[in-house]
Every structure is written in C-alpha cells, then in structure tokens.
PDB file of C-alpha atoms in Angstrom:
ATOM      1  CA  MET A   1     -15.637 -27.491   3.337  1.00  0.00           C
ATOM      2  CA  PRO A   2     -11.998 -28.556   5.738  1.00  0.00           C
ATOM      3  CA  ASP A   3     -12.809 -29.321   9.257  1.00  0.00           C
ATOM      4  CA  SER A   4     -10.924 -26.779  10.000  1.00  0.00           C
ATOM      5  CA  VAL A   5      -8.098 -24.695   9.102  1.00  0.00           C
ATOM      6  CA  PRO A   6      -4.483 -24.867  10.173  1.00  0.00           C
ATOM      7  CA  GLU A   7      -2.123 -22.207  11.758  1.00  0.00           C
ATOM      8  CA  ALA A   8       0.576 -20.975  10.083  1.00  0.00           C
ATOM      9  CA  THR A   9       4.078 -20.568  11.087  1.00  0.00           C
ATOM     10  CA  LEU A  10       5.142 -17.309  11.878  1.00  0.00           C
ATOM     11  CA  THR A  11       9.404 -17.270  10.979  1.00  0.00           C
ATOM     12  CA  LYS A  12      11.610 -14.913  12.425  1.00  0.00           C
ATOM     13  CA  THR A  13      13.716 -13.168  10.551  1.00  0.00           C
ATOM     14  CA  GLU A  14      15.877 -10.321  11.482  1.00  0.00           C
ATOM     15  CA  ASN A  15      13.623  -7.502  10.590  1.00  0.00           C
ATOM     16  CA  GLY A  16      10.258  -9.135  12.050  1.00  0.00           C
ATOM     17  CA  LEU A  17       8.187 -12.050  11.385  1.00  0.00           C
ATOM     18  CA  VAL A  18       7.085 -13.134   8.232  1.00  0.00           C
ATOM     19  CA  PRO A  19       4.112 -15.829   8.394  1.00  0.00           C
ATOM     20  CA  GLU A  20       4.788 -19.375   6.240  1.00  0.00           C
ATOM     21  CA  ALA A  21       2.348 -21.359   3.639  1.00  0.00           C
ATOM     22  CA  GLU A  22      -1.141 -21.262   4.283  1.00  0.00           C
ATOM     23  CA  GLY A  23      -3.009 -20.750   6.556  1.00  0.00           C
ATOM     24  CA  TRP A  24      -4.601 -18.620   9.829  1.00  0.00           C
ATOM     25  CA  PHE A  25      -2.508 -16.639  12.072  1.00  0.00           C
ATOM     26  CA  VAL A  26      -2.316 -13.584  14.050  1.00  0.00           C
ATOM     27  CA  LEU A  27       0.015 -10.712  13.263  1.00  0.00           C
ATOM     28  CA  ASN A  28       0.506  -7.716  15.219  1.00  0.00           C
ATOM     29  CA  ALA A  29       1.956  -5.122  12.569  1.00  0.00           C
ATOM     30  CA  ARG A  30       5.062  -4.045  15.317  1.00  0.00           C
ATOM     31  CA  ASP A  31       6.440  -7.481  14.690  1.00  0.00           C
ATOM     32  CA  ALA A  32       5.363  -7.678  10.914  1.00  0.00           C
ATOM     33  CA  VAL A  33       8.743  -6.825   8.639  1.00  0.00           C
ATOM     34  CA  TRP A  34       8.116  -3.728   6.284  1.00  0.00           C
ATOM     35  CA  VAL A  35       9.203  -2.155   3.520  1.00  0.00           C
ATOM     36  CA  ARG A  36      10.994   0.499   3.568  1.00  0.00           C
ATOM     37  CA  SER A  37      12.127   3.130   0.318  1.00  0.00           C
ATOM     38  CA  GLU A  38      12.978   6.484   0.434  1.00  0.00           C
ATOM     39  CA  GLU A  39      10.142   7.847  -2.382  1.00  0.00           C
ATOM     40  CA  ARG A  40       7.413   5.185  -0.729  1.00  0.00           C
ATOM     41  CA  GLY A  41       7.718   5.235   2.988  1.00  0.00           C
ATOM     42  CA  LEU A  42       6.793   1.856   4.449  1.00  0.00           C
ATOM     43  CA  ASP A  43       4.460  -0.237   3.843  1.00  0.00           C
ATOM     44  CA  THR A  44       3.701  -3.273   5.183  1.00  0.00           C
ATOM     45  CA  TYR A  45       4.563  -8.006   4.506  1.00  0.00           C
ATOM     46  CA  LEU A  46       1.969  -9.209   6.258  1.00  0.00           C
ATOM     47  CA  GLU A  47       1.581 -11.589   3.449  1.00  0.00           C
ATOM     48  CA  GLY A  48       4.466 -13.046   3.846  1.00  0.00           C
ATOM     49  CA  ARG A  49       5.024 -16.122   1.789  1.00  0.00           C
ATOM     50  CA  GLN A  50       1.367 -17.049   1.005  1.00  0.00           C
ATOM     51  CA  GLU A  51      -0.280 -15.742  -1.385  1.00  0.00           C
ATOM     52  CA  TRP A  52      -3.483 -14.643  -0.944  1.00  0.00           C
ATOM     53  CA  THR A  53      -6.603 -14.723  -4.451  1.00  0.00           C
ATOM     54  CA  GLU A  54      -8.397 -12.537  -2.449  1.00  0.00           C
ATOM     55  CA  LEU A  55      -7.481  -9.536  -0.806  1.00  0.00           C
ATOM     56  CA  GLY A  56      -4.876  -7.405   0.144  1.00  0.00           C
ATOM     57  CA  PHE A  57      -4.334  -5.844   3.199  1.00  0.00           C
ATOM     58  CA  ARG A  58      -1.576  -3.614   3.829  1.00  0.00           C
ATOM     59  CA  ILE A  59      -0.563  -0.336   5.811  1.00  0.00           C
ATOM     60  CA  GLN A  60       1.305   2.497   4.363  1.00  0.00           C
ATOM     61  CA  VAL A  61       3.616   5.355   6.656  1.00  0.00           C
ATOM     62  CA  LEU A  62       3.833   7.950   4.174  1.00  0.00           C
ATOM     63  CA  MET A  63       5.901  11.064   5.617  1.00  0.00           C
ATOM     64  CA  PRO A  64       5.981  14.363   3.954  1.00  0.00           C
ATOM     65  CA  GLY A  65       6.402  14.344   0.186  1.00  0.00           C
ATOM     66  CA  GLN A  66       6.272  10.798  -0.134  1.00  0.00           C
ATOM     67  CA  ARG A  67       3.903   8.640  -1.908  1.00  0.00           C
ATOM     68  CA  ASN A  68       2.135   5.468  -1.481  1.00  0.00           C
ATOM     69  CA  GLY A  69       3.436   4.436  -4.858  1.00  0.00           C
ATOM     70  CA  LEU A  70       2.369   5.975  -8.940  1.00  0.00           C
ATOM     71  CA  TYR A  71      -0.859   7.736  -9.708  1.00  0.00           C
ATOM     72  CA  HIS A  72      -2.747   4.359 -11.094  1.00  0.00           C
ATOM     73  CA  GLY A  73      -5.787   2.504 -11.589  1.00  0.00           C
ATOM     74  CA  GLU A  74      -6.406  -1.011 -11.080  1.00  0.00           C
ATOM     75  CA  ARG A  75      -8.863  -4.385 -12.135  1.00  0.00           C
ATOM     76  CA  GLY A  76      -9.529  -4.298  -8.847  1.00  0.00           C
ATOM     77  CA  GLN A  77     -11.930  -2.550  -6.178  1.00  0.00           C
ATOM     78  CA  GLU A  78      -9.800  -0.814  -3.200  1.00  0.00           C
ATOM     79  CA  ASP A  79     -10.685   1.058   0.258  1.00  0.00           C
ATOM     80  CA  PHE A  80      -8.833   3.260   2.141  1.00  0.00           C
ATOM     81  CA  LEU A  81      -8.916   4.449   5.810  1.00  0.00           C
ATOM     82  CA  VAL A  82      -6.484   7.119   6.429  1.00  0.00           C
ATOM     83  CA  VAL A  83      -5.880   6.410  10.665  1.00  0.00           C
ATOM     84  CA  SER A  84      -3.712   9.016  11.690  1.00  0.00           C
ATOM     85  CA  GLY A  85      -1.322  12.134   9.993  1.00  0.00           C
ATOM     86  CA  GLU A  86      -2.573  14.048   6.897  1.00  0.00           C
ATOM     87  CA  CYS A  87      -2.580  13.172   3.312  1.00  0.00           C
ATOM     88  CA  VAL A  88      -3.727  14.357  -0.288  1.00  0.00           C
ATOM     89  CA  LEU A  89      -5.547  11.941  -1.911  1.00  0.00           C
ATOM     90  CA  VAL A  90      -5.338  12.935  -6.006  1.00  0.00           C
ATOM     91  CA  VAL A  91      -7.786  11.148  -6.885  1.00  0.00           C
ATOM     92  CA  GLU A  92      -9.305  11.460 -11.159  1.00  0.00           C
ATOM     93  CA  GLY A  93      -7.547  14.196 -11.198  1.00  0.00           C
ATOM     94  CA  GLU A  94      -8.240  16.102  -8.728  1.00  0.00           C
ATOM     95  CA  GLU A  95      -7.070  17.132  -4.960  1.00  0.00           C
ATOM     96  CA  ARG A  96      -8.141  15.836  -1.942  1.00  0.00           C
ATOM     97  CA  GLN A  97      -7.451  16.919   1.456  1.00  0.00           C
ATOM     98  CA  LEU A  98      -7.853  14.167   3.846  1.00  0.00           C
ATOM     99  CA  LYS A  99      -7.371  13.643   7.974  1.00  0.00           C
ATOM    100  CA  ALA A 100      -7.774  11.267  10.091  1.00  0.00           C
ATOM    101  CA  TRP A 101     -10.573   9.059   9.631  1.00  0.00           C
ATOM    102  CA  ASP A 102     -11.594  10.012   6.434  1.00  0.00           C
ATOM    103  CA  PHE A 103     -12.124   6.707   4.399  1.00  0.00           C
ATOM    104  CA  VAL A 104     -11.962   6.591   0.389  1.00  0.00           C
ATOM    105  CA  HIS A 105     -13.337   4.109  -1.739  1.00  0.00           C
ATOM    106  CA  CYS A 106     -12.248   3.475  -5.178  1.00  0.00           C
ATOM    107  CA  PRO A 107     -14.522   1.290  -7.772  1.00  0.00           C
ATOM    108  CA  PRO A 108     -12.772  -0.453 -10.120  1.00  0.00           C
ATOM    109  CA  TRP A 109      -9.844   1.466 -12.528  1.00  0.00           C
ATOM    110  CA  THR A 110     -10.659   4.910 -10.383  1.00  0.00           C
ATOM    111  CA  LYS A 111      -7.308   6.636 -10.719  1.00  0.00           C
ATOM    112  CA  HIS A 112      -5.552   7.314  -7.316  1.00  0.00           C
ATOM    113  CA  ILE A 113      -2.445   8.347  -5.236  1.00  0.00           C
ATOM    114  CA  PHE A 114      -1.752   9.238  -1.387  1.00  0.00           C
ATOM    115  CA  VAL A 115       0.865  11.697  -0.815  1.00  0.00           C
ATOM    116  CA  GLY A 116       2.230  12.042   2.492  1.00  0.00           C
ATOM    117  CA  ALA A 117       1.422  15.966   4.080  1.00  0.00           C
ATOM    118  CA  SER A 118       1.167  18.098   6.841  1.00  0.00           C
ATOM    119  CA  ASP A 119       4.895  18.375   8.848  1.00  0.00           C
ATOM    120  CA  GLY A 120       4.396  14.556  10.435  1.00  0.00           C
ATOM    121  CA  PRO A 121       3.560  11.058   9.030  1.00  0.00           C
ATOM    122  CA  CYS A 122       0.025   9.390   7.671  1.00  0.00           C
ATOM    123  CA  VAL A 123      -0.703   5.957   8.423  1.00  0.00           C
ATOM    124  CA  ILE A 124      -3.607   4.413   5.609  1.00  0.00           C
ATOM    125  CA  VAL A 125      -4.941   0.510   6.123  1.00  0.00           C
ATOM    126  CA  MET A 126      -5.641  -0.176   1.844  1.00  0.00           C
ATOM    127  CA  VAL A 127      -7.180  -2.911   1.161  1.00  0.00           C
ATOM    128  CA  GLY A 128      -7.496  -4.134  -2.378  1.00  0.00           C
ATOM    129  CA  SER A 129      -9.581  -7.051  -3.970  1.00  0.00           C
ATOM    130  CA  ARG A 130      -7.532  -9.688  -6.131  1.00  0.00           C
ATOM    131  CA  ALA A 131     -10.376 -11.376  -6.881  1.00  0.00           C
ATOM    132  CA  GLY A 132     -10.160 -12.420 -11.102  1.00  0.00           C
ATOM    133  CA  GLY A 133      -5.968 -11.193 -11.287  1.00  0.00           C
ATOM    134  CA  SER A 134      -4.119  -8.086 -11.013  1.00  0.00           C
ATOM    135  CA  GLU A 135      -4.484  -5.864 -13.716  1.00  0.00           C
ATOM    136  CA  ILE A 136      -3.006  -1.987 -13.122  1.00  0.00           C
ATOM    137  CA  VAL A 137      -2.761   0.650 -15.531  1.00  0.00           C
ATOM    138  CA  TYR A 138      -0.184   3.686 -14.624  1.00  0.00           C
ATOM    139  CA  ALA A 139      -1.542   7.154 -16.277  1.00  0.00           C
ATOM    140  CA  VAL A 140      -0.304  10.425 -17.038  1.00  0.00           C
ATOM    141  CA  ASP A 141      -1.817  13.174 -15.000  1.00  0.00           C
ATOM    142  CA  ASP A 142      -1.240  16.890 -14.701  1.00  0.00           C
ATOM    143  CA  VAL A 143      -2.603  16.450 -10.901  1.00  0.00           C
ATOM    144  CA  ALA A 144      -0.391  13.918  -9.914  1.00  0.00           C
ATOM    145  CA  ALA A 145       3.157  15.347 -11.209  1.00  0.00           C
ATOM    146  CA  LYS A 146       3.308  18.280  -9.388  1.00  0.00           C
ATOM    147  CA  HIS A 147       3.543  15.424  -6.522  1.00  0.00           C
ATOM    148  CA  ASP A 148       6.198  13.815  -8.679  1.00  0.00           C
ATOM    149  CA  ALA A 149       3.363  10.942  -8.535  1.00  0.00           C
ATOM    150  CA  SER A 150       2.765  10.288 -12.381  1.00  0.00           C
ATOM    151  CA  VAL A 151       4.215   8.751 -14.522  1.00  0.00           C
ATOM    152  CA  LEU A 152       5.480  10.710 -18.312  1.00  0.00           C
ATOM    153  CA  GLU A 153       3.986   7.713 -20.421  1.00  0.00           C
ATOM    154  CA  GLU A 154       1.037   5.745 -20.327  1.00  0.00           C
ATOM    155  CA  THR A 155       2.042   1.462 -18.605  1.00  0.00           C
ATOM    156  CA  SER A 156       1.476  -1.047 -17.897  1.00  0.00           C
ATOM    157  CA  ASN A 157       4.698  -2.419 -16.243  1.00  0.00           C
ATOM    158  CA  PRO A 158       5.750  -1.900 -12.877  1.00  0.00           C
ATOM    159  CA  GLY A 159       9.149  -1.970 -13.760  1.00  0.00           C
ATOM    160  CA  GLU A 160       8.877   0.831 -16.612  1.00  0.00           C
ATOM    161  CA  ALA A 161       6.751   2.845 -13.956  1.00  0.00           C
ATOM    162  CA  TYR A 162       8.814   2.424 -11.160  1.00  0.00           C
ATOM    163  CA  ALA A 163      12.109   2.729 -13.155  1.00  0.00           C
ATOM    164  CA  ARG A 164      13.216   6.178 -11.639  1.00  0.00           C
ATOM    165  CA  PHE A 165      12.742   5.038  -7.667  1.00  0.00           C
ATOM    166  CA  GLY A 166      15.519   3.886  -6.019  1.00  0.00           C
ATOM    167  CA  PRO A 167      15.346   0.602  -4.097  1.00  0.00           C
ATOM    168  CA  GLU A 168      13.039  -0.529  -1.410  1.00  0.00           C
ATOM    169  CA  GLU A 169      14.462  -2.434   1.454  1.00  0.00           C
ATOM    170  CA  TRP A 170      13.093  -4.997   4.074  1.00  0.00           C
ATOM    171  CA  ALA A 171      13.202  -3.002   7.953  1.00  0.00           C
ATOM    172  CA  ALA A 172      12.285  -4.249  10.986  1.00  0.00           C
ATOM    173  CA  TYR A 173       9.463  -1.593  12.658  1.00  0.00           C
ATOM    174  CA  GLY A 174      10.970   1.329  13.876  1.00  0.00           C
ATOM    175  CA  GLY A 175       8.031   3.368  16.126  1.00  0.00           C
ATOM    176  CA  TRP A 176       6.449   5.049  13.080  1.00  0.00           C
ATOM    177  CA  LEU A 177       2.307   3.503  14.557  1.00  0.00           C
ATOM    178  CA  PRO A 178       0.257   6.148  17.132  1.00  0.00           C
TER     179      PRO A 178
END
C-alpha cells in the first residue's frame, strides 16, 4: 500500500475543468466538462484524462425523447439512480416508467436503454463496473425501436451502432442540474 495517493491536477479549459494524470480529486459537476449530443443528451466527462479501470461514473441529462445511447448489454454490472425528472427504461424488451429516486440494477448482460420522458430534463447517475475490461453488444429490440433506440442489426462495434447519429461536442455546464 502506498504511503499516500497524490492529488490529481484539474486543468481549466474553455468548457470546464479536466482531471489530469492519476490521483484523487474533488470536482463539482457544474465545473466539469460535459459532452453534448442532439440524440443522446448531456453527459459528464468526470474521468478526464485518467483511465478508470475499476468503475465508471457519470451523470446523464436527458430531455424528452433523448436516449443515453442504444439498447445494449455489457460485460459489467451497471446501476442507475434517477435523481430528477422522468424517463422510460427499456429493459429486456419491457418498458418501465421511472421517476426521481427510482433505482435500477442491471447484472452483467442485462439489455437496457433510458429515454427522457415528461416535459423536462431527467437526471440519472450512472455507475458501471469496468473490471475485466469492456465488452458490449448492441441488440435489436422492437420496444427499443419505438424510441429510435435500437440498432437495425446486432453489433459489438460502437462505430457501427452510432454511425447514423450526429456528432458529440464538448460543452461547458449550462444550468441543467437540479
């Protein structure tokens, strides 16, 4: 065990703070860089230039009709907490309506996707295991397709899965958290 773990440097960019190198840090989500996509909403870039090999953590903001990606299952366990707003969860071919403080547990390979609902933003805290590496399968599903959240053909290639979507861009915080 090391004597102490160093503090990571937070570098200021035009879009917010980015953690550099390894180490511990404190970063308010309002000060972080965000990733914006017309189809996939807003997503935090908390990891920065570090490489988190054990656990992924992010905050996703979805407006009505936006989905956090495409219907998929992956190697690691994932857990989700809806902090505010409402969304639809498509899980294993079923729809579930979610509201603030609903918690979703997905064991490895549980196929799922979240779609913003209601008339305002939905904020979801997302945590996923990265232990053992990353492996993902984007699956075809009729229920997910109703929300434009299904691939047309099963693939494990993210580039193929997201080829029809517009670009993502870096963004500074814009007031969307409760």
